[in-house]
mmCIF file of N, CA and C in Angstrom:
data_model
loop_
_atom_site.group_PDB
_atom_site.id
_atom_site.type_symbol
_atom_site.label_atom_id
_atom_site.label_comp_id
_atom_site.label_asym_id
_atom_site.label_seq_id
_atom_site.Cartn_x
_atom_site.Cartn_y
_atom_site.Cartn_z
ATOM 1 N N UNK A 165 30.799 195.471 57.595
ATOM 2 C CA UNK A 165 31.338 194.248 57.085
ATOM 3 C C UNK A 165 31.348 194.279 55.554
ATOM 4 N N UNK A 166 32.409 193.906 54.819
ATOM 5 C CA UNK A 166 32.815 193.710 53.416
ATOM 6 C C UNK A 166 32.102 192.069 52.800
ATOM 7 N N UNK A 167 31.612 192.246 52.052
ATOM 8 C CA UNK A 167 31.479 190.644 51.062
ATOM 9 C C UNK A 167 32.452 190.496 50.229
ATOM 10 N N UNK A 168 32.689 189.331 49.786
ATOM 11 C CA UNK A 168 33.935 189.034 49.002
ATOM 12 C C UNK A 168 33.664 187.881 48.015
ATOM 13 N N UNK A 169 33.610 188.118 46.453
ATOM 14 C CA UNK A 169 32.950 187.066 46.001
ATOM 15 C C UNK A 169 34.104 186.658 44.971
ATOM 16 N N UNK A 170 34.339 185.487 44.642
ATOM 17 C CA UNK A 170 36.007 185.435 43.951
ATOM 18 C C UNK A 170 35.556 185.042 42.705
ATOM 19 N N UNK A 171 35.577 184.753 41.432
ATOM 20 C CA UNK A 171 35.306 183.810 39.791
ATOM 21 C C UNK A 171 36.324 184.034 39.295
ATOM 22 N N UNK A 172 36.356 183.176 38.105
ATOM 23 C CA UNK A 172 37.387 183.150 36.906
ATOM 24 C C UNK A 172 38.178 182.171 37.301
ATOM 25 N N UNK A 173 37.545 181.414 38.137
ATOM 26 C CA UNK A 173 38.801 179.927 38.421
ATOM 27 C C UNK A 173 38.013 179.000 37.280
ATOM 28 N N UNK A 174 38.617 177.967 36.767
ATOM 29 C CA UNK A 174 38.377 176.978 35.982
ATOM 30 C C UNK A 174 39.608 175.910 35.781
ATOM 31 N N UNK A 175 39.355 175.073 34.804
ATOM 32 C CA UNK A 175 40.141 173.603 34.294
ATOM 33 C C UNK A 175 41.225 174.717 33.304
ATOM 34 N N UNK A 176 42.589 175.015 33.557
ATOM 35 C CA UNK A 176 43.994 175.243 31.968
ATOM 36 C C UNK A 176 44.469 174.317 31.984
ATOM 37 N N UNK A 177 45.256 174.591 31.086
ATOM 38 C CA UNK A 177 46.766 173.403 30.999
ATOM 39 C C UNK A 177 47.824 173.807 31.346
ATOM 40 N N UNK A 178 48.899 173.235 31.528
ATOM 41 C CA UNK A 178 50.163 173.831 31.974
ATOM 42 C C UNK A 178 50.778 174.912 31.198
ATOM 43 N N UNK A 179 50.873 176.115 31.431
ATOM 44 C CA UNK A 179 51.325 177.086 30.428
ATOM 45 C C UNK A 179 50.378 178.469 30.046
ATOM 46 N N UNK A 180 49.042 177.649 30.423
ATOM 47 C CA UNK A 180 48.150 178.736 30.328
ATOM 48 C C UNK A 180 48.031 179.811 31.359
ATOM 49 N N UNK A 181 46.659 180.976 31.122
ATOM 50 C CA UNK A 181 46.295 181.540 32.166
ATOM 51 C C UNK A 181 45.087 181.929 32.431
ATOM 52 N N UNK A 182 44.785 182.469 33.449
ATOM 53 C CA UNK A 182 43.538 182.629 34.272
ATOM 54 C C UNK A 182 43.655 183.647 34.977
ATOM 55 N N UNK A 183 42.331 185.081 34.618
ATOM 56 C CA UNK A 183 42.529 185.717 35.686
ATOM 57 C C UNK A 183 41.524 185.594 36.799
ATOM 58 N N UNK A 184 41.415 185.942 37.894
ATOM 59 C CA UNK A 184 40.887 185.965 39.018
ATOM 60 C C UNK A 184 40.328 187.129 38.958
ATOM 61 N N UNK A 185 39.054 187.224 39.487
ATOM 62 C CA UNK A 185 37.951 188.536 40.104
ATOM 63 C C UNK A 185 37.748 188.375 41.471
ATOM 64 N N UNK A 186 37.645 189.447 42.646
ATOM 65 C CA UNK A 186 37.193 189.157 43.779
ATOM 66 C C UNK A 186 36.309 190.702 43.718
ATOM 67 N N UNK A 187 34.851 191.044 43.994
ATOM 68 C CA UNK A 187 34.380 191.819 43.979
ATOM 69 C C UNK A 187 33.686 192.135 45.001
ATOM 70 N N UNK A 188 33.867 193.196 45.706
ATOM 71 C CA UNK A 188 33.680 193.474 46.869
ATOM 72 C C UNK A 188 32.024 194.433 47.187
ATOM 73 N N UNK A 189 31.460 194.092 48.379
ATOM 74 C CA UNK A 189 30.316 194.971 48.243
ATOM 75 C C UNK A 189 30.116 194.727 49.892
ATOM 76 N N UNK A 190 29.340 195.661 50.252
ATOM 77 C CA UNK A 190 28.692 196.209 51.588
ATOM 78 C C UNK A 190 29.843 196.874 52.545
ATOM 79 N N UNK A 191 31.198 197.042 51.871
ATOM 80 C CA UNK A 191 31.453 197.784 52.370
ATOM 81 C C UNK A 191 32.295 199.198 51.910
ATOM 82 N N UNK A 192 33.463 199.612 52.478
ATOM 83 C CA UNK A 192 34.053 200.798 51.775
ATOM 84 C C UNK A 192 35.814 199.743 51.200
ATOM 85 N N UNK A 193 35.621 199.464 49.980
ATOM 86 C CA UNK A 193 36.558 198.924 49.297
ATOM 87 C C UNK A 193 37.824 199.584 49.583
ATOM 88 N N UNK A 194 37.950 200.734 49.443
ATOM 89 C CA UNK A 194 38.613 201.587 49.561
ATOM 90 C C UNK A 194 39.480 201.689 50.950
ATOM 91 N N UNK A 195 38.854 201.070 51.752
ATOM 92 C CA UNK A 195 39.411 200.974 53.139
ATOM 93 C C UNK A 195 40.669 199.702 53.283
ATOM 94 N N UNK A 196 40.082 199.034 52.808
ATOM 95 C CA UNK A 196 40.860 197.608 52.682
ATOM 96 C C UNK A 196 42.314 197.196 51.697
ATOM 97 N N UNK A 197 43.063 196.650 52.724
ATOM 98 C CA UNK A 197 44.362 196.326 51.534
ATOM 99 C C UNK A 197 43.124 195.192 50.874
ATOM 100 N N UNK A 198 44.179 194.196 50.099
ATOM 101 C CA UNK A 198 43.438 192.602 49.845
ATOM 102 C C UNK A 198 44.371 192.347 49.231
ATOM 103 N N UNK A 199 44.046 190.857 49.690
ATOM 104 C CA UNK A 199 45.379 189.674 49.545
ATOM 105 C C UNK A 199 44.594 188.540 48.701
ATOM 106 N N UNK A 200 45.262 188.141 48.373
ATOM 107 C CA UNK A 200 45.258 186.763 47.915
ATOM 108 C C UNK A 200 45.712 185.157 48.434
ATOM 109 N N UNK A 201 44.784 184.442 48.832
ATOM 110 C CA UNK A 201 45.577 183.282 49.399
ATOM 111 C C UNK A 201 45.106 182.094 48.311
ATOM 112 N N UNK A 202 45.650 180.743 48.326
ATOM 113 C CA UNK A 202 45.491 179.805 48.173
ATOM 114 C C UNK A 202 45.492 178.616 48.904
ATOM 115 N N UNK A 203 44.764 177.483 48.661
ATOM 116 C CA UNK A 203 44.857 176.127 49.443
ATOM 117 C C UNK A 203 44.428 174.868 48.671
ATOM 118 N N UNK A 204 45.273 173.989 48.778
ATOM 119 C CA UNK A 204 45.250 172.371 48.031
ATOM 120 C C UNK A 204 44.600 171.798 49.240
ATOM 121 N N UNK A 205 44.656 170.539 48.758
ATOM 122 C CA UNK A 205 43.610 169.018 49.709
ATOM 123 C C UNK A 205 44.656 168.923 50.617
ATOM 124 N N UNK A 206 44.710 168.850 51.571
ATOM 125 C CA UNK A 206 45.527 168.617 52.800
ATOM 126 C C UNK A 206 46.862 169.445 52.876
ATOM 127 N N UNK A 207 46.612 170.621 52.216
ATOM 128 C CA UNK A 207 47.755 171.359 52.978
ATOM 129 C C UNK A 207 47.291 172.982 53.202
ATOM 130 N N UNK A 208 48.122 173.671 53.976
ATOM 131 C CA UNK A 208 47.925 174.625 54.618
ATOM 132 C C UNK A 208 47.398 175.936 54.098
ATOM 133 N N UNK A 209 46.987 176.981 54.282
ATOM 134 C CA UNK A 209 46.372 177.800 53.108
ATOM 135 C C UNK A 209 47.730 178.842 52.861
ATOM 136 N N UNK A 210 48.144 179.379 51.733
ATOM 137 C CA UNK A 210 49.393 179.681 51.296
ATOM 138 C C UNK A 210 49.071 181.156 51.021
ATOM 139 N N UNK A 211 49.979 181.950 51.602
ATOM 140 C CA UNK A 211 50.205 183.322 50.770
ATOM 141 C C UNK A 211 50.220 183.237 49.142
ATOM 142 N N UNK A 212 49.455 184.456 48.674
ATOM 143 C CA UNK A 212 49.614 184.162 46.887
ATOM 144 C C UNK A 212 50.134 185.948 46.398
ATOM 145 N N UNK A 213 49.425 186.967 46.980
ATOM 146 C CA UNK A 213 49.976 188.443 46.928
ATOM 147 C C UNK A 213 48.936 189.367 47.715
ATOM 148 N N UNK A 214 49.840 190.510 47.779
ATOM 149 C CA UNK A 214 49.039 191.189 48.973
ATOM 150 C C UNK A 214 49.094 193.016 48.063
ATOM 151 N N UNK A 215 48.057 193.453 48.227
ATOM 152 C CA UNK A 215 48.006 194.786 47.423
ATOM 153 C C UNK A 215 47.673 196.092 48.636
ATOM 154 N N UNK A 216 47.846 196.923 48.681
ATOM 155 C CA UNK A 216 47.724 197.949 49.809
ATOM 156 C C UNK A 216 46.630 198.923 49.131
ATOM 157 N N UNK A 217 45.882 199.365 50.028
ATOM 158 C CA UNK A 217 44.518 200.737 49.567
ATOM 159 C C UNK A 217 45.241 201.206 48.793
ATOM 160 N N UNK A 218 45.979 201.650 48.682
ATOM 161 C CA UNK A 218 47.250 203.071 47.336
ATOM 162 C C UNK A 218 47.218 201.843 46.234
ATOM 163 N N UNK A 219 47.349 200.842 46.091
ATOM 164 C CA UNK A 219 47.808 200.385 45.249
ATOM 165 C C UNK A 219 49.544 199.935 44.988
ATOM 166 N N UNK A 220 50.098 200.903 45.742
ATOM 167 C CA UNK A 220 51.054 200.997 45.323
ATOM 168 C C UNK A 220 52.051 200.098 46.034
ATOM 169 N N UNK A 221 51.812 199.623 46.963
ATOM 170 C CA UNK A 221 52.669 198.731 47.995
ATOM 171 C C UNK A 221 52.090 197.109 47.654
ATOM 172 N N UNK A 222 52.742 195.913 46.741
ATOM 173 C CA UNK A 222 52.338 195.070 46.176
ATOM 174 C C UNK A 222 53.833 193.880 47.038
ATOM 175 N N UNK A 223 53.436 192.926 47.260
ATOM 176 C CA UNK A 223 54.092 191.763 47.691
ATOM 177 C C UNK A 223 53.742 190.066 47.419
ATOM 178 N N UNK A 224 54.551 189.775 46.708
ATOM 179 C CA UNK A 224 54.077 188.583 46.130
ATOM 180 C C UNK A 224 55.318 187.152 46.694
ATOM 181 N N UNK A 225 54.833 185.930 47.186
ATOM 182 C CA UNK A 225 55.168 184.788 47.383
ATOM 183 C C UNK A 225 56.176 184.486 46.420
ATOM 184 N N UNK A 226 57.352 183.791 46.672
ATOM 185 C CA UNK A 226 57.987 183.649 45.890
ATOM 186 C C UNK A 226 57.951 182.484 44.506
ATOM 187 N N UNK A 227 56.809 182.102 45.257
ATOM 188 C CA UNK A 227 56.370 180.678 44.081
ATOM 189 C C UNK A 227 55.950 181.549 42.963
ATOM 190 N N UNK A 228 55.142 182.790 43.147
ATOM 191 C CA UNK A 228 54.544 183.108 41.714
ATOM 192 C C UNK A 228 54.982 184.562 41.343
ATOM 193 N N UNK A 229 55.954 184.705 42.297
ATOM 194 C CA UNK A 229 56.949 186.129 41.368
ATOM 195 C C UNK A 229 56.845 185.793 40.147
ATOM 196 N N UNK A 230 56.531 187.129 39.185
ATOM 197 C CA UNK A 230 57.034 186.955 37.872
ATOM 198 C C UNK A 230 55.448 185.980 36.876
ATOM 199 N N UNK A 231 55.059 185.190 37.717
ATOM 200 C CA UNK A 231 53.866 184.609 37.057
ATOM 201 C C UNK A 231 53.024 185.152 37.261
ATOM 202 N N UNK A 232 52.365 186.087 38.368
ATOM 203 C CA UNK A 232 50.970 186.306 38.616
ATOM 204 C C UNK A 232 51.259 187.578 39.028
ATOM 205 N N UNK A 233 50.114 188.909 38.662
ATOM 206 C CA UNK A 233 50.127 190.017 38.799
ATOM 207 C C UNK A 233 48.931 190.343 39.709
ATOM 208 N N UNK A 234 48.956 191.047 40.881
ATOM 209 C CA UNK A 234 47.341 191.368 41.565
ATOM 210 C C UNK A 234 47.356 192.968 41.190
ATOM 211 N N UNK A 235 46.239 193.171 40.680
ATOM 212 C CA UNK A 235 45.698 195.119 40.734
ATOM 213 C C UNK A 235 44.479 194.818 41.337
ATOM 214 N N UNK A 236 43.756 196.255 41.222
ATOM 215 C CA UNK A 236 42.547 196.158 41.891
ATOM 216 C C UNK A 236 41.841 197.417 41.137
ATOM 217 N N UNK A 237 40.640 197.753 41.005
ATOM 218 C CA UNK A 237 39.896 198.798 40.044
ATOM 219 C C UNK A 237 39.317 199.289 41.307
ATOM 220 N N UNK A 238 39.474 200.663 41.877
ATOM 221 C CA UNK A 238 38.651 201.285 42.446
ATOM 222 C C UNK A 238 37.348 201.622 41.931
ATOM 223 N N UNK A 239 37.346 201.847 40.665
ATOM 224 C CA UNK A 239 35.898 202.050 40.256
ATOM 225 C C UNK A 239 35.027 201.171 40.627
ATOM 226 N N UNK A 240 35.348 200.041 39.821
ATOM 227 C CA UNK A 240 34.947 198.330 40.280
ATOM 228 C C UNK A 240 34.797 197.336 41.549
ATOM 229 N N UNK A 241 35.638 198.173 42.777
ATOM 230 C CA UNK A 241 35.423 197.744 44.057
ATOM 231 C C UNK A 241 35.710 196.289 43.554
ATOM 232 N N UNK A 242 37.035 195.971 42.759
ATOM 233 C CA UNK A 242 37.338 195.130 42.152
ATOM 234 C C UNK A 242 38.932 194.762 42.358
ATOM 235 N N UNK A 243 39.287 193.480 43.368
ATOM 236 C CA UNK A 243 40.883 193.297 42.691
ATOM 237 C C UNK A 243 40.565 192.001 41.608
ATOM 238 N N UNK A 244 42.059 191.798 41.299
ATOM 239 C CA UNK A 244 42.098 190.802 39.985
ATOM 240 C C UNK A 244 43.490 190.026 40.430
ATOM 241 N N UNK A 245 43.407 188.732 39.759
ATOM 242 C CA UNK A 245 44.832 188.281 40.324
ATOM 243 C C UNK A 245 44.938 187.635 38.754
ATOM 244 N N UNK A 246 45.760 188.173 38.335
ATOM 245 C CA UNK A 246 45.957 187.552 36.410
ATOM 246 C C UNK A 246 46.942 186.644 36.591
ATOM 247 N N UNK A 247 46.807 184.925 36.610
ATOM 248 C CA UNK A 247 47.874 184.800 36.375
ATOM 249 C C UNK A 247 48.599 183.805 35.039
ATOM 250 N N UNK A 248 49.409 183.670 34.896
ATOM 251 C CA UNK A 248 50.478 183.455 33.773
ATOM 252 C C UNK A 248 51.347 182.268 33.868
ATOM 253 N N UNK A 249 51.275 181.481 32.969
ATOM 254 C CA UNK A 249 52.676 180.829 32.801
ATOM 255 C C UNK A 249 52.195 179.291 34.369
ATOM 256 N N UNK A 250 50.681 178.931 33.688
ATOM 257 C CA UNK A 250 50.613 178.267 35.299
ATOM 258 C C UNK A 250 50.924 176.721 35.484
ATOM 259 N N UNK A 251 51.212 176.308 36.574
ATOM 260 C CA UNK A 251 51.732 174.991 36.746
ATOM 261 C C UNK A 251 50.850 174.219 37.551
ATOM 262 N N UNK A 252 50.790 172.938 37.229
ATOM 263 C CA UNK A 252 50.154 171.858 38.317
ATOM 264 C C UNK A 252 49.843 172.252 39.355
ATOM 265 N N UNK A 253 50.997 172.750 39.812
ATOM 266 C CA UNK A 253 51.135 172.991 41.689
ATOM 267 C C UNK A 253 50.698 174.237 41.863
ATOM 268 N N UNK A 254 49.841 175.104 41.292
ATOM 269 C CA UNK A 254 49.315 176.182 41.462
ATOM 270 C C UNK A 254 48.030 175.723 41.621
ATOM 271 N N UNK A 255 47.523 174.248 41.417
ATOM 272 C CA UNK A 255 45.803 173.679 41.381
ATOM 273 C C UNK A 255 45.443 173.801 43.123
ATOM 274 N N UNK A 256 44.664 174.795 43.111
ATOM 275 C CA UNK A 256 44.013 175.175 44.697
ATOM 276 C C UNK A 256 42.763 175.696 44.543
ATOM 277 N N UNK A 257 42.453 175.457 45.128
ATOM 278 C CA UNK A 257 41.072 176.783 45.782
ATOM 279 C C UNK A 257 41.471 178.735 45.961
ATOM 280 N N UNK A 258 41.351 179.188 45.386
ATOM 281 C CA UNK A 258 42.144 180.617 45.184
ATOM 282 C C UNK A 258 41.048 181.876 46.623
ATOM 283 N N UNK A 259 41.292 181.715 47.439
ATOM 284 C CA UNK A 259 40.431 182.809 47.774
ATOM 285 C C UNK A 259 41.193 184.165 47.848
ATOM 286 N N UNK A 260 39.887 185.525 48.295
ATOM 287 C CA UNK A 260 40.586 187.017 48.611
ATOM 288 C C UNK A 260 40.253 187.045 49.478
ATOM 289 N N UNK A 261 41.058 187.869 49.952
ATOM 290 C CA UNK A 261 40.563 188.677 51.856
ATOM 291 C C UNK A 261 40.983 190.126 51.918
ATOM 292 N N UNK A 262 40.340 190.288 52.682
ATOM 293 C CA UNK A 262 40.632 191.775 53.118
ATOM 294 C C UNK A 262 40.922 191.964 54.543
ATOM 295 N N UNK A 263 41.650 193.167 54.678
ATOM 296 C CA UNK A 263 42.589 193.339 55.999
ATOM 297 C C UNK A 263 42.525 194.872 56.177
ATOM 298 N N UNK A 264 42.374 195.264 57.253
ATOM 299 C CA UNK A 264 41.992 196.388 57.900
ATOM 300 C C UNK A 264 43.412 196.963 58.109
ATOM 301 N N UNK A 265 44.144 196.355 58.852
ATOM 302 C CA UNK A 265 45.388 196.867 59.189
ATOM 303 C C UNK A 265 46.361 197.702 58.297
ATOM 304 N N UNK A 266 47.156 198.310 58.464
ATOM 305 C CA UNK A 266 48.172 199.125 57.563
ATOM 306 C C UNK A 266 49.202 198.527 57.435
ATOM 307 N N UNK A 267 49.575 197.479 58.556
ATOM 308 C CA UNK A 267 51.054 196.698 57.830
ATOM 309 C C UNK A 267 51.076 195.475 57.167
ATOM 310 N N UNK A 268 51.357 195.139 56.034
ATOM 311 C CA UNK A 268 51.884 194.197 55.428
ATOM 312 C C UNK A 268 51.943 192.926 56.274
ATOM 313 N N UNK A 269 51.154 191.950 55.469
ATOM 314 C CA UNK A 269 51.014 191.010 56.187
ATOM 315 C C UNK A 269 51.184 189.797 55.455
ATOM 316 N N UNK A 270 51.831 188.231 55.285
ATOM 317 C CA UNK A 270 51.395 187.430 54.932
ATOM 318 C C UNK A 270 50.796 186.476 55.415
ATOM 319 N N UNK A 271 50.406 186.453 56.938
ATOM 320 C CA UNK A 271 49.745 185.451 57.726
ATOM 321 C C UNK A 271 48.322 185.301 57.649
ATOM 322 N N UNK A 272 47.576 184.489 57.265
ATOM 323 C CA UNK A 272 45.976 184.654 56.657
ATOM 324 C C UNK A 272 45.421 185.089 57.602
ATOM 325 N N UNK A 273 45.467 184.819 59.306
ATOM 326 C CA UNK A 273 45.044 184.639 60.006
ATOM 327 C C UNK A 273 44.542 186.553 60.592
ATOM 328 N N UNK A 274 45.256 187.042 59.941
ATOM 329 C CA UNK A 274 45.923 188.292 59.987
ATOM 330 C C UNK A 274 44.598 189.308 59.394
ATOM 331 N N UNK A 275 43.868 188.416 58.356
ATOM 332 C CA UNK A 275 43.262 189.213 57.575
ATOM 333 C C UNK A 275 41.606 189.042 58.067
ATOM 334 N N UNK A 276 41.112 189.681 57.550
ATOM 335 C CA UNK A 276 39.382 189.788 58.457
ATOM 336 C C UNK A 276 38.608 189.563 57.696
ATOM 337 N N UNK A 277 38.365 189.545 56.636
ATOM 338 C CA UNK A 277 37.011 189.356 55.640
ATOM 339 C C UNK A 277 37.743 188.281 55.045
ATOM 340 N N UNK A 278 36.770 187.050 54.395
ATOM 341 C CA UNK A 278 37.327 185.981 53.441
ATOM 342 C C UNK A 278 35.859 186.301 52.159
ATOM 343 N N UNK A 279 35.954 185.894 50.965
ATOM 344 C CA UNK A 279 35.397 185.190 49.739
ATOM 345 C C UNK A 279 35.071 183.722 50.133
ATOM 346 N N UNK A 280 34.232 182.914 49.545
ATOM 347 C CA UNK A 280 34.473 182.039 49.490
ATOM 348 C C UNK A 280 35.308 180.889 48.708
ATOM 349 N N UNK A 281 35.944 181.556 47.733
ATOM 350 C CA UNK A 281 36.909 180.525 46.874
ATOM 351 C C UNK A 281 36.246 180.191 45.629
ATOM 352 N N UNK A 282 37.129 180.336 44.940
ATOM 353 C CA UNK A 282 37.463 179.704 43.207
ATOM 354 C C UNK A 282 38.264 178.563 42.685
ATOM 355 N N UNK A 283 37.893 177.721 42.556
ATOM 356 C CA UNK A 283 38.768 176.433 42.100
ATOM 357 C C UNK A 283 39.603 176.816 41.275
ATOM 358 N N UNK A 284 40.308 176.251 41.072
ATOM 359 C CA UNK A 284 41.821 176.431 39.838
ATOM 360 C C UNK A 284 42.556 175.496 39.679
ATOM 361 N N UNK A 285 42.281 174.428 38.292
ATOM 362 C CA UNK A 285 42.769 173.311 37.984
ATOM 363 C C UNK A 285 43.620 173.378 37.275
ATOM 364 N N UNK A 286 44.952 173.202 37.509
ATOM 365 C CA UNK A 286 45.987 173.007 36.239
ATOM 366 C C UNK A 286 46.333 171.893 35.705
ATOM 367 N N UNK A 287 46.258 171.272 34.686
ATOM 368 C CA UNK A 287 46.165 170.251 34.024
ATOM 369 C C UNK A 287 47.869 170.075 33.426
ATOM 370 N N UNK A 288 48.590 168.724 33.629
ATOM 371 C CA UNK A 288 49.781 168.623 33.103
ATOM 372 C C UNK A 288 49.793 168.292 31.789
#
């Protein structure tokens, strides 16, 4: 089993940015894609981007194309979700997960390990 611990959420303003840490331990990092989800007060938990073991296979929601970048540091057993240019409606609870599987996924339900979440307030 993987742990998943998320920081770097806090209070911006509209325009600013924030990156995200999710740091992984007890298991083999290396094994795992990891995604990114989000969730507001009464609504559903949202795809945010999804990164593959290579690195190289990256898929992002269309709300934050272009605003938010996910990598991940193998050294660091570390992804990151940097994001940019942020709006109101990006104010959620930010968690990571990890997913065993090899195909591309955006369904949360999909994924097997959770973090517990990082707040992320965007201020208008």
């Amino acid at each position: 089993q993987i742990q998943l611990v998320e920081s770097g959420g806090g209070l911006v303003q509209a325009g600013g940015s924030l990156r995200l840490s999710c740091a992984a331990s007890g298991g083999s990092f290396a094994t795992y894609a990891m995604g990114w989800f989000r969730q507001a007060p009464g609504k559903e938990r949202e795809f945010v981007a999804r990164i593959s073991r290579s690195a190289m296979a990256i898929i992002y929601a269309e709300s934050v194309k272009g605003r938010f970048t996910i990598s991940r540091d193998s050294a660091k057993n570390t992804v990151y979700l940097q994001m940019n240019t942020l709006k109101p409606a990006d104010t959620a609870v930010y968690y990571c997960a990890a997913d065993l599987e090899r195909v591309p996924t955006k369904d949360w339900s999909r994924y097997d390990y959770w973090g517990q979440g990082t707040q992320v307030t965007v201020s208008s």
